């Protein structure tokens, strides 16, 4: 066999295997369109779905300007009481990779009265976290404000999500999709949320999706693509 061809094929196999591992290890992004949905002090029934979203993760970081809001403190205490689970909070909108060291679950609690102010660098940091098997929960509510909705959607796109928030209002009885994440869920109280489009619907209220999720695959680094391309050029 031509040595150059053999070398190119070998590099290609390694590249493909690496990409497959990255896809397999990609984390989960979940979007909830009601900031009060995580308030288990007033909506205790919601805890089952929230626990399902936590899954087997044990090291949680909650960020965002409402990370320590009263809507969140009940859930923080509850998760902290679970065996082996540790929860940290930081009321910041921007983080660096070092801030995520040791965490496997990131929860961004967006203020319902403000634009999302996460920088492009933070969005990339979160994208990398998800791509390397971290799970991510984004809770927001735009209250029908288009500018806030646009800022949330810019953020979601920046972290690699195809989901969007809409200004559609959702309320009423919850209908649950058949999914492992809704296992054991008997109720999830939603009242006045913004809709979520894209992803896989988990909860729908009067025809508007209030909770959805998606798996996001890692995009190979440009340098890796370049190596593969150069190996093929070598065949010429």
CSV table of C-alpha atoms in Angstrom, one decimal:
chain,number,residue,atom,x,y,z
A,1,UNK,CA,0.0,0.0,0.0
A,2,UNK,CA,1.2,3.5,-0.8
A,3,UNK,CA,2.7,4.9,2.5
A,4,UNK,CA,1.1,8.3,2.1
A,5,UNK,CA,-2.3,6.7,1.6
A,6,UNK,CA,-1.8,4.5,4.6
A,7,UNK,CA,-0.8,7.5,6.7
A,8,UNK,CA,-3.8,9.5,5.6
A,9,UNK,CA,-6.2,6.7,6.3
A,10,UNK,CA,-4.7,6.2,9.7
A,11,UNK,CA,-5.1,9.9,10.6
A,12,UNK,CA,-8.6,9.8,9.3
A,13,UNK,CA,-9.5,6.8,11.5
A,14,UNK,CA,-8.1,8.5,14.6
A,15,UNK,CA,-9.9,11.7,13.7
A,16,UNK,CA,-13.2,9.9,13.2
A,17,UNK,CA,-12.8,8.0,16.4
A,18,UNK,CA,-12.1,11.2,18.3
A,19,UNK,CA,-15.1,12.9,16.9
A,20,UNK,CA,-17.3,9.9,17.8
A,21,UNK,CA,-16.1,10.0,21.4
A,22,UNK,CA,-16.8,13.7,21.6
A,23,UNK,CA,-20.3,13.2,20.3
A,24,UNK,CA,-20.9,10.4,22.7
A,25,UNK,CA,-19.7,12.5,25.6
A,26,UNK,CA,-21.7,15.6,24.8
A,27,UNK,CA,-23.9,16.8,27.6
A,28,UNK,CA,-27.5,17.8,27.8
A,29,UNK,CA,-29.0,21.3,27.5
A,30,UNK,CA,-32.4,21.9,29.1
A,31,UNK,CA,-34.4,25.1,28.8
A,32,UNK,CA,-37.2,26.0,31.2
A,33,UNK,CA,-39.3,29.1,30.4
A,34,UNK,CA,-40.6,29.9,33.8
A,35,UNK,CA,-38.4,31.2,36.6
A,36,UNK,CA,-40.9,30.2,39.2
A,37,UNK,CA,-40.8,26.6,38.0
A,38,UNK,CA,-37.7,25.9,40.1
A,39,UNK,CA,-39.2,27.4,43.3
A,40,UNK,CA,-39.9,24.1,45.0
A,41,UNK,CA,-40.8,26.0,48.2
A,42,UNK,CA,-44.1,27.0,46.5
A,43,UNK,CA,-44.2,24.3,43.8
A,44,UNK,CA,-43.1,21.2,45.6
A,45,UNK,CA,-44.5,19.0,42.8
A,46,UNK,CA,-41.9,20.2,40.4
A,47,UNK,CA,-39.0,18.6,42.3
A,48,UNK,CA,-39.3,15.2,40.6
A,49,UNK,CA,-38.6,16.6,37.1
A,50,UNK,CA,-35.8,18.8,38.4
A,51,UNK,CA,-34.2,15.8,40.1
A,52,UNK,CA,-34.4,13.9,36.9
A,53,UNK,CA,-32.6,16.7,35.1
A,54,UNK,CA,-29.9,16.5,37.8
A,55,UNK,CA,-29.5,12.8,37.1
A,56,UNK,CA,-26.4,11.2,38.4
A,57,UNK,CA,-24.4,14.5,38.5
A,58,UNK,CA,-23.0,15.3,41.9
A,59,UNK,CA,-21.2,18.7,41.6
A,60,UNK,CA,-23.5,21.6,40.8
A,61,UNK,CA,-22.7,25.2,40.1
A,62,UNK,CA,-25.5,27.7,39.9
A,63,UNK,CA,-24.7,31.0,38.3
A,64,UNK,CA,-26.6,34.1,36.9
A,65,UNK,CA,-27.8,37.2,38.6
A,66,UNK,CA,-30.6,35.2,40.3
A,67,UNK,CA,-28.3,32.4,41.5
A,68,UNK,CA,-29.2,33.2,45.1
A,69,UNK,CA,-32.7,34.4,44.5
A,70,UNK,CA,-35.4,33.0,46.8
A,71,UNK,CA,-36.8,31.1,43.8
A,72,UNK,CA,-33.7,29.0,43.8
A,73,UNK,CA,-32.7,28.6,47.5
A,74,UNK,CA,-35.2,25.7,48.1
A,75,UNK,CA,-33.8,23.7,45.2
A,76,UNK,CA,-30.2,24.5,46.3
A,77,UNK,CA,-31.0,23.1,49.8
A,78,UNK,CA,-32.8,20.1,48.4
A,79,UNK,CA,-30.0,19.1,46.0
A,80,UNK,CA,-27.4,19.7,48.7
A,81,UNK,CA,-29.2,17.3,51.0
A,82,UNK,CA,-29.0,14.4,48.4
A,83,UNK,CA,-26.3,11.9,49.1
A,84,UNK,CA,-23.0,12.8,47.5
A,85,UNK,CA,-24.3,16.0,45.9
A,86,UNK,CA,-22.5,19.3,46.4
A,87,UNK,CA,-24.0,22.7,45.3
A,88,UNK,CA,-22.2,26.0,44.9
A,89,UNK,CA,-23.7,29.3,43.8
A,90,UNK,CA,-22.2,32.4,42.3
A,91,UNK,CA,-24.4,35.4,41.3
A,92,UNK,CA,-22.3,36.2,38.2
A,93,UNK,CA,-23.2,36.1,34.5
A,94,UNK,CA,-19.7,35.5,33.2
A,95,UNK,CA,-17.3,32.7,33.9
A,96,UNK,CA,-14.0,31.2,32.7
A,97,UNK,CA,-13.1,27.6,32.2
A,98,UNK,CA,-11.3,27.4,35.6
A,99,UNK,CA,-14.5,28.3,37.3
A,100,UNK,CA,-16.1,25.1,36.0
A,101,UNK,CA,-13.3,22.8,37.2
A,102,UNK,CA,-14.8,19.9,39.1
A,103,UNK,CA,-18.4,20.6,38.2
A,104,UNK,CA,-20.6,18.3,36.1
A,105,UNK,CA,-23.9,20.3,36.2
A,106,UNK,CA,-24.2,24.0,35.4
A,107,UNK,CA,-27.4,25.8,36.1
A,108,UNK,CA,-27.8,29.4,34.7
A,109,UNK,CA,-30.6,31.2,36.5
A,110,UNK,CA,-31.5,34.2,34.4
A,111,UNK,CA,-33.2,37.3,35.9
A,112,UNK,CA,-36.7,37.8,34.3
A,113,UNK,CA,-36.2,41.5,34.4
A,114,UNK,CA,-32.9,41.9,32.6
A,115,UNK,CA,-31.1,41.1,29.3
A,116,UNK,CA,-28.7,38.2,29.2
A,117,UNK,CA,-25.2,39.7,29.5
A,118,UNK,CA,-23.0,36.6,29.1
A,119,UNK,CA,-20.0,37.4,26.9
A,120,UNK,CA,-19.0,35.5,23.8
A,121,UNK,CA,-16.1,34.1,25.9
A,122,UNK,CA,-18.5,32.8,28.5
A,123,UNK,CA,-20.8,31.3,25.9
A,124,UNK,CA,-17.8,29.4,24.4
A,125,UNK,CA,-16.7,28.3,27.9
A,126,UNK,CA,-20.2,26.9,28.5
A,127,UNK,CA,-20.2,25.3,25.1
A,128,UNK,CA,-16.9,23.6,25.9
A,129,UNK,CA,-18.3,22.4,29.2
A,130,UNK,CA,-21.3,20.8,27.5
A,131,UNK,CA,-19.2,19.3,24.8
A,132,UNK,CA,-17.1,17.6,27.4
A,133,UNK,CA,-20.1,15.9,29.0
A,134,UNK,CA,-21.3,18.6,31.3
A,135,UNK,CA,-25.1,19.0,31.7
A,136,UNK,CA,-26.6,22.5,31.5
A,137,UNK,CA,-29.9,24.0,32.7
A,138,UNK,CA,-31.0,27.4,31.5
A,139,UNK,CA,-34.0,28.9,33.3
A,140,UNK,CA,-35.4,32.2,32.0
A,141,UNK,CA,-38.6,34.1,31.5
A,142,UNK,CA,-38.8,37.1,29.1
A,143,UNK,CA,-42.3,38.2,30.3
A,144,UNK,CA,-43.2,38.9,26.7
A,145,UNK,CA,-40.3,41.3,26.2
A,146,UNK,CA,-38.8,40.8,22.7
A,147,UNK,CA,-35.4,42.4,23.5
A,148,UNK,CA,-35.0,40.1,26.5
A,149,UNK,CA,-36.1,37.1,24.4
A,150,UNK,CA,-33.5,38.0,21.7
A,151,UNK,CA,-30.7,38.2,24.3
A,152,UNK,CA,-31.6,34.8,25.6
A,153,UNK,CA,-31.7,33.4,22.1
A,154,UNK,CA,-28.3,34.9,21.3
A,155,UNK,CA,-26.9,33.2,24.5
A,156,UNK,CA,-28.5,29.9,23.6
A,157,UNK,CA,-27.1,30.0,20.1
A,158,UNK,CA,-23.7,31.0,21.5
A,159,UNK,CA,-23.5,27.8,23.7
A,160,UNK,CA,-24.4,25.6,20.7
A,161,UNK,CA,-28.1,25.2,21.3
A,162,UNK,CA,-30.7,25.2,18.5
A,163,UNK,CA,-33.5,26.0,21.1
A,164,UNK,CA,-35.0,29.5,21.4
A,165,UNK,CA,-37.3,31.2,23.8
A,166,UNK,CA,-40.4,32.8,22.4
A,167,UNK,CA,-42.7,35.6,23.7
A,168,UNK,CA,-45.6,33.1,23.5
A,169,UNK,CA,-47.3,32.8,26.9
A,170,UNK,CA,-47.9,29.4,28.4
A,171,UNK,CA,-49.9,28.4,31.4
A,172,UNK,CA,-52.5,25.8,32.4
A,173,UNK,CA,-52.3,22.1,33.0
A,174,UNK,CA,-49.0,20.4,32.0
A,175,UNK,CA,-48.8,17.6,29.5
A,176,UNK,CA,-45.7,15.5,29.7
A,177,UNK,CA,-43.9,13.8,26.8
A,178,UNK,CA,-43.0,10.2,27.2
A,179,UNK,CA,-39.3,10.4,28.0
A,180,UNK,CA,-36.9,9.1,30.6
A,181,UNK,CA,-36.6,12.6,32.0
A,182,UNK,CA,-40.3,12.6,32.8
A,183,UNK,CA,-40.2,9.3,34.6
A,184,UNK,CA,-42.2,9.5,37.8
A,185,UNK,CA,-43.4,13.0,37.1
A,186,UNK,CA,-47.0,13.5,38.1
A,187,UNK,CA,-47.1,17.3,38.0
A,188,UNK,CA,-45.0,20.2,36.9
A,189,UNK,CA,-46.6,23.6,37.8
A,190,UNK,CA,-46.2,26.3,35.1
A,191,UNK,CA,-47.9,29.7,35.3
A,192,UNK,CA,-47.1,32.4,32.9
A,193,UNK,CA,-44.0,31.2,31.2
A,194,UNK,CA,-42.4,32.0,27.9
A,195,UNK,CA,-42.4,29.3,25.3
A,196,UNK,CA,-39.4,27.2,24.2
A,197,UNK,CA,-39.0,26.2,20.6
A,198,UNK,CA,-36.7,23.5,19.2
A,199,UNK,CA,-35.2,20.6,21.0
A,200,UNK,CA,-37.3,17.7,22.4
A,201,UNK,CA,-40.4,18.9,24.3
A,202,UNK,CA,-40.8,17.6,27.9
A,203,UNK,CA,-43.7,19.8,29.2
A,204,UNK,CA,-46.4,21.5,27.1
A,205,UNK,CA,-49.0,23.9,28.4
A,206,UNK,CA,-52.0,24.8,26.3
A,207,UNK,CA,-50.0,23.9,23.1
A,208,UNK,CA,-46.9,25.9,24.1
A,209,UNK,CA,-43.7,24.1,25.2
A,210,UNK,CA,-42.4,25.2,28.5
A,211,UNK,CA,-39.6,22.7,29.0
A,212,UNK,CA,-37.4,21.2,26.3
A,213,UNK,CA,-34.0,19.6,26.0
A,214,UNK,CA,-31.4,18.6,23.5
A,215,UNK,CA,-28.1,16.8,23.2
A,216,UNK,CA,-25.4,18.9,21.7
A,217,UNK,CA,-22.5,17.4,19.8
A,218,UNK,CA,-19.0,18.9,20.0
A,219,UNK,CA,-17.7,20.6,16.8
A,220,UNK,CA,-14.2,19.3,16.1
A,221,UNK,CA,-11.5,21.9,16.7
A,222,UNK,CA,-10.3,23.7,13.6
A,223,UNK,CA,-6.7,22.4,14.3
A,224,UNK,CA,-8.0,18.8,14.1
A,225,UNK,CA,-9.7,19.4,10.9
A,226,UNK,CA,-6.6,21.0,9.5
A,227,UNK,CA,-4.5,18.0,10.4
A,228,UNK,CA,-6.9,15.7,8.5
A,229,UNK,CA,-7.0,18.0,5.5
A,230,UNK,CA,-3.2,18.2,5.4
A,231,UNK,CA,-2.9,14.4,5.5
A,232,UNK,CA,-5.2,14.2,2.5
A,233,UNK,CA,-3.3,16.9,0.6
A,234,UNK,CA,-0.2,14.7,1.1
A,235,UNK,CA,-1.7,12.2,-1.2
A,236,UNK,CA,-1.4,14.6,-4.2
